Every structure is written in structure tokens, then in C-alpha cells.
PDB file of C-alpha atoms in Angstrom:
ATOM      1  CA  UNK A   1      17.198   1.558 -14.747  1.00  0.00           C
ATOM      2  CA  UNK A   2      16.862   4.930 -16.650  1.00  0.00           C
ATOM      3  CA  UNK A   3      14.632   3.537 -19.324  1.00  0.00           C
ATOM      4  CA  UNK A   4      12.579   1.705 -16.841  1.00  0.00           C
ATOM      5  CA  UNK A   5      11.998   5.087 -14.596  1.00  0.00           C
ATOM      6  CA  UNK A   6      10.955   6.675 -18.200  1.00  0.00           C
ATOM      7  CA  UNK A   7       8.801   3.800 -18.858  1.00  0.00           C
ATOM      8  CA  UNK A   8       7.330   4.499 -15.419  1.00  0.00           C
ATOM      9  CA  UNK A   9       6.910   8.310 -16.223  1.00  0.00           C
ATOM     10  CA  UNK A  10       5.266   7.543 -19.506  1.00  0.00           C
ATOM     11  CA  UNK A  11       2.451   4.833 -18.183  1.00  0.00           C
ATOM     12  CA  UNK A  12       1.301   7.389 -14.992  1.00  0.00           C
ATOM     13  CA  UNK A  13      -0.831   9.812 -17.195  1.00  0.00           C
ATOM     14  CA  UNK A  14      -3.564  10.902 -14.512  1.00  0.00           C
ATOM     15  CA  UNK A  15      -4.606   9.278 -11.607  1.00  0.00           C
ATOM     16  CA  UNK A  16      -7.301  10.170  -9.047  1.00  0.00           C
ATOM     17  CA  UNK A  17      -7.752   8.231  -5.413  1.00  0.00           C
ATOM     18  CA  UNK A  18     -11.053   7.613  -3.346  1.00  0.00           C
ATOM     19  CA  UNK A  19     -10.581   6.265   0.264  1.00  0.00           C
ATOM     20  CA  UNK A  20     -13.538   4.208   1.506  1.00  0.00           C
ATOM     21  CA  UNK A  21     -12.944   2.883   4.925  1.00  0.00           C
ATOM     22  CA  UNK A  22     -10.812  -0.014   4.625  1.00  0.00           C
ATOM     23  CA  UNK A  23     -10.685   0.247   0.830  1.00  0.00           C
ATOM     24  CA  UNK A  24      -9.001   2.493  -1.280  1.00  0.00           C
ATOM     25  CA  UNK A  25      -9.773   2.886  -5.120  1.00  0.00           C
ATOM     26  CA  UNK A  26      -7.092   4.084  -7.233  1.00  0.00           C
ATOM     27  CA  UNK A  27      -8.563   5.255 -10.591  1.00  0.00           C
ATOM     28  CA  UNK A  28      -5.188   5.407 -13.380  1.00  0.00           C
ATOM     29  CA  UNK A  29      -5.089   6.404 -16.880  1.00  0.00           C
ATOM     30  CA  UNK A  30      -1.753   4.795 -18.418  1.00  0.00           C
ATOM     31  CA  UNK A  31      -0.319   4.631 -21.481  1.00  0.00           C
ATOM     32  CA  UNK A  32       0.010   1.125 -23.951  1.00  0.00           C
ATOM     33  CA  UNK A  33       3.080   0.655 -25.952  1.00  0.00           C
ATOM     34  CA  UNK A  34       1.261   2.384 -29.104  1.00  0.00           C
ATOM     35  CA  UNK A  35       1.290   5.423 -26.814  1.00  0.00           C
ATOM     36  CA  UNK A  36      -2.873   5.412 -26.471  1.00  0.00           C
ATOM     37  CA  UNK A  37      -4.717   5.543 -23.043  1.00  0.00           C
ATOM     38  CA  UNK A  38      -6.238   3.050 -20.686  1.00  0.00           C
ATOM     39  CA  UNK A  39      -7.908   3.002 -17.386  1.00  0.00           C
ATOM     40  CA  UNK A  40      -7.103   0.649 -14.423  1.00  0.00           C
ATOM     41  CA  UNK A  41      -9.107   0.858 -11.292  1.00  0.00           C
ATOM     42  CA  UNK A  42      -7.642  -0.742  -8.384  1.00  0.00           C
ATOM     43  CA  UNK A  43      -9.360  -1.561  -5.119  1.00  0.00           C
ATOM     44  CA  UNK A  44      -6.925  -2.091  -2.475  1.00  0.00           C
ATOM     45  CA  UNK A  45      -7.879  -3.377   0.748  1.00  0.00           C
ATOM     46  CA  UNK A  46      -6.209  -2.994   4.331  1.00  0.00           C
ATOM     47  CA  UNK A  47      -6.615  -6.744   6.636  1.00  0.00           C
ATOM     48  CA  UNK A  48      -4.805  -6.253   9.935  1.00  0.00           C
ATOM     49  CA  UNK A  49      -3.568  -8.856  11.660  1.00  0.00           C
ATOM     50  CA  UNK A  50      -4.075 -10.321  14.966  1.00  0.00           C
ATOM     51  CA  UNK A  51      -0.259  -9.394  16.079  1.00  0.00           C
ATOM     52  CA  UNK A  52      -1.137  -5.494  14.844  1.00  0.00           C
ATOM     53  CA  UNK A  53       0.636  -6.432  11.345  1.00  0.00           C
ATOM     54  CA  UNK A  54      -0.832  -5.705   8.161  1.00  0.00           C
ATOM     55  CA  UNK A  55      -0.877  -6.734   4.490  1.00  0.00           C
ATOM     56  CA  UNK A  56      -3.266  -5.082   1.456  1.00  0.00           C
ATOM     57  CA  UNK A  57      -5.254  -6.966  -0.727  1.00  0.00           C
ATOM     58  CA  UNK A  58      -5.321  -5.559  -4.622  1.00  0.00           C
ATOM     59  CA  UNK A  59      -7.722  -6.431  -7.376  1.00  0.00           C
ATOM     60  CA  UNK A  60      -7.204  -4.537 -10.757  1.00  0.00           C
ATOM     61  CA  UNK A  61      -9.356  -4.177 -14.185  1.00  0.00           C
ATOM     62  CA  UNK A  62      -8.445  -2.585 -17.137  1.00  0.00           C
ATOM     63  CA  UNK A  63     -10.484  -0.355 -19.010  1.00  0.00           C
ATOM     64  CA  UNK A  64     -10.195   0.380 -22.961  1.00  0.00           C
ATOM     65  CA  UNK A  65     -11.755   3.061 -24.893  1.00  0.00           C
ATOM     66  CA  UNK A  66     -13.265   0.542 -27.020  1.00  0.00           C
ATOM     67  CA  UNK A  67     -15.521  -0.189 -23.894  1.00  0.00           C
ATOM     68  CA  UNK A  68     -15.681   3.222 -22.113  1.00  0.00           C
ATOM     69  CA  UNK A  69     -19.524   3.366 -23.449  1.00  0.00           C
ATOM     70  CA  UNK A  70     -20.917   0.082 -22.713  1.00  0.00           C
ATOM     71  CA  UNK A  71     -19.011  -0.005 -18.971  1.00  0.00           C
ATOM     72  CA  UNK A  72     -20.384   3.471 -18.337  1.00  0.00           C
ATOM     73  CA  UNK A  73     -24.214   2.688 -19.274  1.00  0.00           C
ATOM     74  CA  UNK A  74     -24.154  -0.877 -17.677  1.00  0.00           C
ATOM     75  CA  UNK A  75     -22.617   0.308 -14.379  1.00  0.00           C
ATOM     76  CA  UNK A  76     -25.213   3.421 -14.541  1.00  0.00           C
ATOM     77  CA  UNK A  77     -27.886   0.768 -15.083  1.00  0.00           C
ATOM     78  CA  UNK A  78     -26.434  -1.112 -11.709  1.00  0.00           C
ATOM     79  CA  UNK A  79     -26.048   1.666  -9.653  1.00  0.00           C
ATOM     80  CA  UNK A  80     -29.566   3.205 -10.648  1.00  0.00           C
ATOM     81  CA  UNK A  81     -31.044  -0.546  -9.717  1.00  0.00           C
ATOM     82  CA  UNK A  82     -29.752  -0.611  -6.407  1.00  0.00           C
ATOM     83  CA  UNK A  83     -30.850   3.418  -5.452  1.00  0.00           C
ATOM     84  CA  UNK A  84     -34.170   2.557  -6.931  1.00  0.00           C
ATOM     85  CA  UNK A  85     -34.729  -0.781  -4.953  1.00  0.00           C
ATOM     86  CA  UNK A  86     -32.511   0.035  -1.599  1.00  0.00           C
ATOM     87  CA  UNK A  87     -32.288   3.665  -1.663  1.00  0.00           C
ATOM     88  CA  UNK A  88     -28.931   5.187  -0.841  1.00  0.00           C
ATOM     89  CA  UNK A  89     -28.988   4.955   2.956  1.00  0.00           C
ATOM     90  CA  UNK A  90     -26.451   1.969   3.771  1.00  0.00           C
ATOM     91  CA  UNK A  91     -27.911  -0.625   5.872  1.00  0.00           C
ATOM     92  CA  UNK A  92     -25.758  -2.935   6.536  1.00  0.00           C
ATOM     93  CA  UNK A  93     -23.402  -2.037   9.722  1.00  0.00           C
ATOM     94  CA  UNK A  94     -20.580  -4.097   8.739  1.00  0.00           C
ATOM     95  CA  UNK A  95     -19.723  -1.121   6.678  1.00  0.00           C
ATOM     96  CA  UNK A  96     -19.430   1.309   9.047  1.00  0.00           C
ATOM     97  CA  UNK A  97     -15.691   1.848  10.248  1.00  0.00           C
ATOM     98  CA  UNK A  98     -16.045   0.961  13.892  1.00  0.00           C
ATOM     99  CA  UNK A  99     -17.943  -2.377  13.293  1.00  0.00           C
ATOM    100  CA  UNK A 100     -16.965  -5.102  15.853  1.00  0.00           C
ATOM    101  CA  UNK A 101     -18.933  -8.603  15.301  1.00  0.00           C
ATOM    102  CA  UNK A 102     -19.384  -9.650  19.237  1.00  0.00           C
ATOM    103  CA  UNK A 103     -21.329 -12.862  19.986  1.00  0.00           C
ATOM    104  CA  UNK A 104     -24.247 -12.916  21.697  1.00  0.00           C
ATOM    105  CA  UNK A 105     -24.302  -9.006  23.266  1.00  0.00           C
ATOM    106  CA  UNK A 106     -26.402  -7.322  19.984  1.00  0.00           C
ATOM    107  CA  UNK A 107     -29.201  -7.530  21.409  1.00  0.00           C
ATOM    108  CA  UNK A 108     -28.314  -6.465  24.658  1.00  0.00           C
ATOM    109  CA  UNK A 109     -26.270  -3.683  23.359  1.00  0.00           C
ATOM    110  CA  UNK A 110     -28.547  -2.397  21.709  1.00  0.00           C
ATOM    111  CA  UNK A 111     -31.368  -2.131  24.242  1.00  0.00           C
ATOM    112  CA  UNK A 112     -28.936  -0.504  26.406  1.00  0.00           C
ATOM    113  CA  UNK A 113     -27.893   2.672  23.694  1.00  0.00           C
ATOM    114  CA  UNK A 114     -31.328   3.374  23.337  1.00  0.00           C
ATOM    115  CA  UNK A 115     -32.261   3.778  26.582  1.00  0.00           C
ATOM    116  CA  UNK A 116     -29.911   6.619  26.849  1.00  0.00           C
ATOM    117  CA  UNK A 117     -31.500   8.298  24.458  1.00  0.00           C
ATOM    118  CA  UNK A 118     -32.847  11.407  24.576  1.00  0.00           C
ATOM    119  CA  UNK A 119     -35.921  13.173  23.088  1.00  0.00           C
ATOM    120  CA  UNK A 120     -35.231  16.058  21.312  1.00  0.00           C
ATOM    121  CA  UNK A 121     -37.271  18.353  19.630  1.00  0.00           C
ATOM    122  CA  UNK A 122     -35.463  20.428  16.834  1.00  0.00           C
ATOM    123  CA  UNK A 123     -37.947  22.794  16.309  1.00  0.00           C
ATOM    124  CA  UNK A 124     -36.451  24.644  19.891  1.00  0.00           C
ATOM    125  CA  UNK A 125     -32.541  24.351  18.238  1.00  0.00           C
TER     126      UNK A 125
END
């Protein structure tokens, strides 16, 4: 057991977390065997039951220095695509954390919030 909690101490290097709603990234720089460094990014993601229980999801890539260049310009490439075509306002309200799907009442709902609505001019704030 000693060697494994060494083992343990050895791999965890650095490690950095970003929470995202239901998802959680967990950025890690470990160590190989040789004793040289490696990135995993994990996205973990929280799905709650209908009886209130709850299990995570987990998807992991590793990362080597070999390809630290080439992943860094390609996912600069992908993010500076979708800024430049979609901007960086997110449309799509299935991200935002109180999202509830309800059939049939969008419409309605959403006649009824802007009614209450009020016009405000911000040049008197």
C-alpha cells in the first residue's frame, strides 16, 4: 500500500479544475514511468436521477509533449471558427443551469415573461 500511495504522490504533479454547470474539467499534469510529464483532461459530468440519486459520467484524453503544439494551434483554429461564425454569446438555452424541457408551454411561457417586462431607460440609472 505504501508504494502505491508514493506512486499516487509521484503521478499528481499539478492539477487545475474548471466547473461548468453540470460539467467539471479537471486539467492534470502526471508523471510516466520514465519520470516525464503528461496532461489528462477529464470532463466529468453530474446525471441525477429520477429517485434524487446520482452517478458522474468521465471521459479522459491524454496529452504528450510530442503533441502540445499541434493540439494547441488546431484547438485555437476551432475555437477562433466558432467566435468568428457564432460569436461568443451562447444561444442555445439548454446550457443554461436552470433549463427545464416542458412540452408544449414555450411558447406560452414565453409570451407571458415578456409581458412583464419593463421599459427601462439606463441613461436615468
Amino acid at each position: 500500500m505504501a508504494e502505491r500511495a508514493e506512486r499516487v504522490e509521484q503521478e499528481e504533479i499539478f492539477s487545475q479544475v474548471l466547473r461548468a454547470g453540470r460539467r467539471t474539467y479537471f486539467f492534470d499534469v502526471r508523471a510516466t514511468k520514465a519520470d516525464d510529464y503528461y496532461l489528462t483532461v477529464t470532463e466529468s459530468k453530474k446525471f441525477t436521477h429520477d429517485d434524487g440519486s446520482f452517478h458522474y459520467q468521465k471521459h479522459k484524453i491524454y496529452l504528450y509533449k510530442e503533441d502540445f503544439t499541434d493540439f494547441q494551434e488546431m484547438l485555437g483554429k476551432a475555437t477562433d471558427y466558432i467566435l468568428n461564425e457564432k460569436g461568443s454569446e451562447v444561444i442555445s438555452e439548454r446550457h443554461q443551469k436552470d433549463f427545464k424541457k416542458e412540452e408544449g408551454t414555450e411558447t406560452i411561457d414565453t409570451l407571458k415573461s415578456t409581458e412583464s417586462f419593463t421599459d427601462v431607460s439606463f441613461e436615468d440609472i
